[in-house]
Amino acid sequence: MEGNIWLNQPYGDIVDYIIKNYHKKLSDQLKDLSKLTTTIMRVHGLEHEELFEVHRLFHTIQINMVQHVIRQETRIFPLIKRYSIRPIDELLDKAIKEINIYKEKEDNTEELLSKLKTITNNYTAPQDGCMTYDRTYELLKELHENIMEHLKLEDEILFKRILEEKVQ
């Protein structure tokens, strides 16, 4: 999704888009990949030691992203939506406080994704892999792209706009 189309959209529309197009998709991706990374580690781990690290990295990312989604959907997004409907300083201050807490607790997901990309040779399955191996790496690549787009929309558009609003 092009970031510049969101620069003037109402906050509530951005929040709804993130939940519908990123959070829901992410939940499905994480469930599927949890099973798949475990399967290929069991089947191919003897020949491909790196699959143990792929499994560990993925599951750490999964934990980070599940917490990320829950924090946003229960704490940050409701405040932003309320502020979007009723733009008063009290709601803006609460939203900014929650965003700042979120930013302080920001995890290392981007770093973990970078390591995952490297260890999987840019998500390229080896020649001796099976269809499940190939599919797992395809889905890991999609997950990586989804998370990066998702974080960019949140951090560089939505949260940035909210934080800048206090300065105005």
PDB file of C-alpha atoms in Angstrom:
ATOM      1  CA  MET A   1       0.000   0.000   0.000  1.00  0.00           C
ATOM      2  CA  GLU A   2       1.409   3.377  -1.009  1.00  0.00           C
ATOM      3  CA  GLY A   3       2.155   5.412   2.102  1.00  0.00           C
ATOM      4  CA  ASN A   4       1.422   8.812   0.578  1.00  0.00           C
ATOM      5  CA  ILE A   5      -2.292   8.067   0.090  1.00  0.00           C
ATOM      6  CA  TRP A   6      -2.585   7.848   3.877  1.00  0.00           C
ATOM      7  CA  LEU A   7      -1.089  11.243   4.648  1.00  0.00           C
ATOM      8  CA  ASN A   8      -4.479  12.973   4.807  1.00  0.00           C
ATOM      9  CA  GLN A   9      -6.816  10.076   5.558  1.00  0.00           C
ATOM     10  CA  PRO A  10      -8.779  10.064   8.818  1.00  0.00           C
ATOM     11  CA  TYR A  11      -7.028   8.184  11.611  1.00  0.00           C
ATOM     12  CA  GLY A  12      -9.961   5.809  12.046  1.00  0.00           C
ATOM     13  CA  ASP A  13      -9.731   4.757   8.390  1.00  0.00           C
ATOM     14  CA  ILE A  14      -6.031   3.997   8.756  1.00  0.00           C
ATOM     15  CA  VAL A  15      -6.635   1.983  11.930  1.00  0.00           C
ATOM     16  CA  ASP A  16      -9.444   0.004  10.267  1.00  0.00           C
ATOM     17  CA  TYR A  17      -7.236  -0.679   7.249  1.00  0.00           C
ATOM     18  CA  ILE A  18      -4.348  -1.895   9.421  1.00  0.00           C
ATOM     19  CA  ILE A  19      -6.591  -4.250  11.381  1.00  0.00           C
ATOM     20  CA  LYS A  20      -8.374  -5.606   8.313  1.00  0.00           C
ATOM     21  CA  ASN A  21      -5.412  -5.883   5.949  1.00  0.00           C
ATOM     22  CA  TYR A  22      -2.476  -6.546   8.238  1.00  0.00           C
ATOM     23  CA  HIS A  23      -3.508  -7.804  11.663  1.00  0.00           C
ATOM     24  CA  LYS A  24      -6.027 -10.373  10.458  1.00  0.00           C
ATOM     25  CA  LYS A  25      -3.716 -11.599   7.696  1.00  0.00           C
ATOM     26  CA  LEU A  26      -0.811 -11.718  10.136  1.00  0.00           C
ATOM     27  CA  SER A  27      -2.735 -13.963  12.512  1.00  0.00           C
ATOM     28  CA  ASP A  28      -3.364 -16.494   9.737  1.00  0.00           C
ATOM     29  CA  GLN A  29       0.219 -16.313   8.480  1.00  0.00           C
ATOM     30  CA  LEU A  30       1.645 -16.897  11.949  1.00  0.00           C
ATOM     31  CA  LYS A  31      -0.583 -19.924  12.582  1.00  0.00           C
ATOM     32  CA  ASP A  32       0.306 -21.531   9.262  1.00  0.00           C
ATOM     33  CA  LEU A  33       4.009 -20.813   9.537  1.00  0.00           C
ATOM     34  CA  SER A  34       4.235 -22.121  13.083  1.00  0.00           C
ATOM     35  CA  LYS A  35       3.187 -25.546  11.827  1.00  0.00           C
ATOM     36  CA  LEU A  36       5.252 -25.365   8.647  1.00  0.00           C
ATOM     37  CA  THR A  37       8.528 -24.283  10.265  1.00  0.00           C
ATOM     38  CA  THR A  38       8.157 -27.091  12.791  1.00  0.00           C
ATOM     39  CA  THR A  39       7.415 -29.618  10.038  1.00  0.00           C
ATOM     40  CA  ILE A  40      10.408 -28.756   7.866  1.00  0.00           C
ATOM     41  CA  MET A  41      12.688 -28.676  10.914  1.00  0.00           C
ATOM     42  CA  ARG A  42      11.573 -32.214  11.833  1.00  0.00           C
ATOM     43  CA  VAL A  43      11.823 -33.563   8.290  1.00  0.00           C
ATOM     44  CA  HIS A  44      14.930 -31.748   7.008  1.00  0.00           C
ATOM     45  CA  GLY A  45      16.738 -30.662  10.185  1.00  0.00           C
ATOM     46  CA  LEU A  46      19.322 -33.443   9.979  1.00  0.00           C
ATOM     47  CA  GLU A  47      20.556 -32.222   6.588  1.00  0.00           C
ATOM     48  CA  HIS A  48      19.820 -28.538   7.177  1.00  0.00           C
ATOM     49  CA  GLU A  49      20.961 -27.441  10.631  1.00  0.00           C
ATOM     50  CA  GLU A  50      19.895 -23.846   9.864  1.00  0.00           C
ATOM     51  CA  LEU A  51      16.241 -24.925  10.145  1.00  0.00           C
ATOM     52  CA  PHE A  52      16.574 -24.983  13.919  1.00  0.00           C
ATOM     53  CA  GLU A  53      17.545 -21.305  13.802  1.00  0.00           C
ATOM     54  CA  VAL A  54      14.775 -20.571  11.261  1.00  0.00           C
ATOM     55  CA  HIS A  55      12.311 -22.173  13.682  1.00  0.00           C
ATOM     56  CA  ARG A  56      13.641 -20.176  16.658  1.00  0.00           C
ATOM     57  CA  LEU A  57      13.713 -16.862  14.779  1.00  0.00           C
ATOM     58  CA  PHE A  58      10.219 -17.343  13.394  1.00  0.00           C
ATOM     59  CA  HIS A  59       8.721 -18.187  16.780  1.00  0.00           C
ATOM     60  CA  THR A  60      10.389 -15.173  18.398  1.00  0.00           C
ATOM     61  CA  ILE A  61       8.918 -12.997  15.640  1.00  0.00           C
ATOM     62  CA  GLN A  62       5.556 -14.655  16.254  1.00  0.00           C
ATOM     63  CA  ILE A  63       5.648 -13.804  19.970  1.00  0.00           C
ATOM     64  CA  ASN A  64       6.661 -10.219  19.203  1.00  0.00           C
ATOM     65  CA  MET A  65       3.931  -9.713  16.620  1.00  0.00           C
ATOM     66  CA  VAL A  66       1.147 -11.293  18.688  1.00  0.00           C
ATOM     67  CA  GLN A  67       2.004  -8.927  21.538  1.00  0.00           C
ATOM     68  CA  HIS A  68       2.290  -6.039  19.060  1.00  0.00           C
ATOM     69  CA  VAL A  69      -1.213  -6.668  17.686  1.00  0.00           C
ATOM     70  CA  ILE A  70      -2.802  -7.099  21.115  1.00  0.00           C
ATOM     71  CA  ARG A  71      -1.183  -3.913  22.472  1.00  0.00           C
ATOM     72  CA  GLN A  72      -2.367  -1.939  19.480  1.00  0.00           C
ATOM     73  CA  GLU A  73      -5.880  -3.336  19.293  1.00  0.00           C
ATOM     74  CA  THR A  74      -6.555  -3.051  23.028  1.00  0.00           C
ATOM     75  CA  ARG A  75      -4.645   0.087  24.011  1.00  0.00           C
ATOM     76  CA  ILE A  76      -3.491   2.315  21.153  1.00  0.00           C
ATOM     77  CA  PHE A  77      -6.056   1.967  18.373  1.00  0.00           C
ATOM     78  CA  PRO A  78      -9.167   2.526  20.519  1.00  0.00           C
ATOM     79  CA  LEU A  79      -7.685   5.815  21.738  1.00  0.00           C
ATOM     80  CA  ILE A  80      -6.773   6.885  18.219  1.00  0.00           C
ATOM     81  CA  LYS A  81     -10.271   6.070  16.960  1.00  0.00           C
ATOM     82  CA  ARG A  82     -11.872   7.958  19.844  1.00  0.00           C
ATOM     83  CA  TYR A  83      -9.608  10.915  19.152  1.00  0.00           C
ATOM     84  CA  SER A  84     -10.488  10.755  15.458  1.00  0.00           C
ATOM     85  CA  ILE A  85     -14.183  11.115  16.351  1.00  0.00           C
ATOM     86  CA  ARG A  86     -13.677  13.590  19.191  1.00  0.00           C
ATOM     87  CA  PRO A  87     -10.380  15.494  18.762  1.00  0.00           C
ATOM     88  CA  ILE A  88      -9.720  16.788  22.262  1.00  0.00           C
ATOM     89  CA  ASP A  89      -6.332  17.215  23.946  1.00  0.00           C
ATOM     90  CA  GLU A  90      -7.094  14.674  26.663  1.00  0.00           C
ATOM     91  CA  LEU A  91      -7.576  11.858  24.121  1.00  0.00           C
ATOM     92  CA  LEU A  92      -4.592  12.992  22.065  1.00  0.00           C
ATOM     93  CA  ASP A  93      -2.400  12.983  25.181  1.00  0.00           C
ATOM     94  CA  LYS A  94      -3.558   9.470  26.109  1.00  0.00           C
ATOM     95  CA  ALA A  95      -2.918   8.206  22.569  1.00  0.00           C
ATOM     96  CA  ILE A  96       0.537   9.798  22.523  1.00  0.00           C
ATOM     97  CA  LYS A  97       1.345   8.277  25.912  1.00  0.00           C
ATOM     98  CA  GLU A  98       0.397   4.797  24.644  1.00  0.00           C
ATOM     99  CA  ILE A  99       2.365   5.276  21.412  1.00  0.00           C
ATOM    100  CA  ASN A 100       5.424   6.344  23.408  1.00  0.00           C
ATOM    101  CA  ILE A 101       5.103   3.306  25.694  1.00  0.00           C
ATOM    102  CA  TYR A 102       4.818   1.122  22.590  1.00  0.00           C
ATOM    103  CA  LYS A 103       7.918   2.743  21.064  1.00  0.00           C
ATOM    104  CA  GLU A 104       9.903   2.274  24.298  1.00  0.00           C
ATOM    105  CA  LYS A 105       8.990  -1.405  24.314  1.00  0.00           C
ATOM    106  CA  GLU A 106       9.636  -1.803  20.612  1.00  0.00           C
ATOM    107  CA  ASP A 107      11.092  -5.183  19.966  1.00  0.00           C
ATOM    108  CA  ASN A 108      13.751  -6.413  17.590  1.00  0.00           C
ATOM    109  CA  THR A 109      11.380  -7.824  14.967  1.00  0.00           C
ATOM    110  CA  GLU A 110      13.002  -5.998  12.052  1.00  0.00           C
ATOM    111  CA  GLU A 111      16.422  -7.301  13.096  1.00  0.00           C
ATOM    112  CA  LEU A 112      15.031 -10.835  13.451  1.00  0.00           C
ATOM    113  CA  LEU A 113      13.445 -10.622   9.990  1.00  0.00           C
ATOM    114  CA  SER A 114      16.784  -9.535   8.561  1.00  0.00           C
ATOM    115  CA  LYS A 115      18.500 -12.528  10.190  1.00  0.00           C
ATOM    116  CA  LEU A 116      15.752 -14.823   8.904  1.00  0.00           C
ATOM    117  CA  LYS A 117      16.201 -13.468   5.382  1.00  0.00           C
ATOM    118  CA  THR A 118      19.958 -14.051   5.581  1.00  0.00           C
ATOM    119  CA  ILE A 119      19.813 -17.545   7.071  1.00  0.00           C
ATOM    120  CA  THR A 120      17.265 -18.640   4.437  1.00  0.00           C
ATOM    121  CA  ASN A 121      19.368 -17.218   1.592  1.00  0.00           C
ATOM    122  CA  ASN A 122      16.711 -14.629   0.778  1.00  0.00           C
ATOM    123  CA  TYR A 123      13.968 -17.199   1.363  1.00  0.00           C
ATOM    124  CA  THR A 124      15.363 -19.576  -1.254  1.00  0.00           C
ATOM    125  CA  ALA A 125      14.726 -23.220  -0.404  1.00  0.00           C
ATOM    126  CA  PRO A 126      17.550 -25.667  -1.169  1.00  0.00           C
ATOM    127  CA  GLN A 127      17.420 -28.018  -4.144  1.00  0.00           C
ATOM    128  CA  ASP A 128      16.843 -31.056  -1.920  1.00  0.00           C
ATOM    129  CA  GLY A 129      13.843 -29.476  -0.198  1.00  0.00           C
ATOM    130  CA  CYS A 130      10.290 -30.685  -0.678  1.00  0.00           C
ATOM    131  CA  MET A 131       7.158 -28.774  -1.681  1.00  0.00           C
ATOM    132  CA  THR A 132       6.449 -28.003   1.975  1.00  0.00           C
ATOM    133  CA  TYR A 133       9.949 -26.552   2.355  1.00  0.00           C
ATOM    134  CA  ASP A 134       9.435 -24.398  -0.760  1.00  0.00           C
ATOM    135  CA  ARG A 135       6.010 -23.239   0.424  1.00  0.00           C
ATOM    136  CA  THR A 136       7.314 -22.425   3.902  1.00  0.00           C
ATOM    137  CA  TYR A 137      10.025 -20.184   2.477  1.00  0.00           C
ATOM    138  CA  GLU A 138       7.524 -18.493   0.140  1.00  0.00           C
ATOM    139  CA  LEU A 139       5.259 -17.797   3.110  1.00  0.00           C
ATOM    140  CA  LEU A 140       8.173 -16.556   5.229  1.00  0.00           C
ATOM    141  CA  LYS A 141       9.017 -14.088   2.470  1.00  0.00           C
ATOM    142  CA  GLU A 142       5.375 -12.930   2.317  1.00  0.00           C
ATOM    143  CA  LEU A 143       5.348 -12.574   6.107  1.00  0.00           C
ATOM    144  CA  HIS A 144       8.512 -10.466   5.994  1.00  0.00           C
ATOM    145  CA  GLU A 145       7.027  -8.157   3.356  1.00  0.00           C
ATOM    146  CA  ASN A 146       3.695  -7.918   5.198  1.00  0.00           C
ATOM    147  CA  ILE A 147       5.322  -7.022   8.505  1.00  0.00           C
ATOM    148  CA  MET A 148       7.570  -4.377   6.944  1.00  0.00           C
ATOM    149  CA  GLU A 149       4.650  -2.712   5.092  1.00  0.00           C
ATOM    150  CA  HIS A 150       2.548  -2.948   8.239  1.00  0.00           C
ATOM    151  CA  LEU A 151       5.208  -1.361  10.469  1.00  0.00           C
ATOM    152  CA  LYS A 152       5.874   1.376   7.932  1.00  0.00           C
ATOM    153  CA  LEU A 153       2.200   2.370   7.806  1.00  0.00           C
ATOM    154  CA  GLU A 154       1.975   2.412  11.589  1.00  0.00           C
ATOM    155  CA  ASP A 155       5.285   4.042  12.473  1.00  0.00           C
ATOM    156  CA  GLU A 156       5.948   6.358   9.552  1.00  0.00           C
ATOM    157  CA  ILE A 157       2.383   7.449   8.833  1.00  0.00           C
ATOM    158  CA  LEU A 158      -0.177   6.868  11.595  1.00  0.00           C
ATOM    159  CA  PHE A 159       1.931   7.271  14.730  1.00  0.00           C
ATOM    160  CA  LYS A 160       4.068   9.999  13.200  1.00  0.00           C
ATOM    161  CA  ARG A 161       0.958  12.031  12.329  1.00  0.00           C
ATOM    162  CA  ILE A 162      -0.472  11.607  15.831  1.00  0.00           C
ATOM    163  CA  LEU A 163       2.815  12.597  17.485  1.00  0.00           C
ATOM    164  CA  GLU A 164       3.231  15.605  15.190  1.00  0.00           C
ATOM    165  CA  GLU A 165      -0.291  16.769  15.936  1.00  0.00           C
ATOM    166  CA  LYS A 166       0.714  17.635  19.498  1.00  0.00           C
ATOM    167  CA  VAL A 167       3.442  19.941  18.167  1.00  0.00           C
ATOM    168  CA  GLN A 168       1.020  21.952  16.006  1.00  0.00           C
TER     169      GLN A 168
END
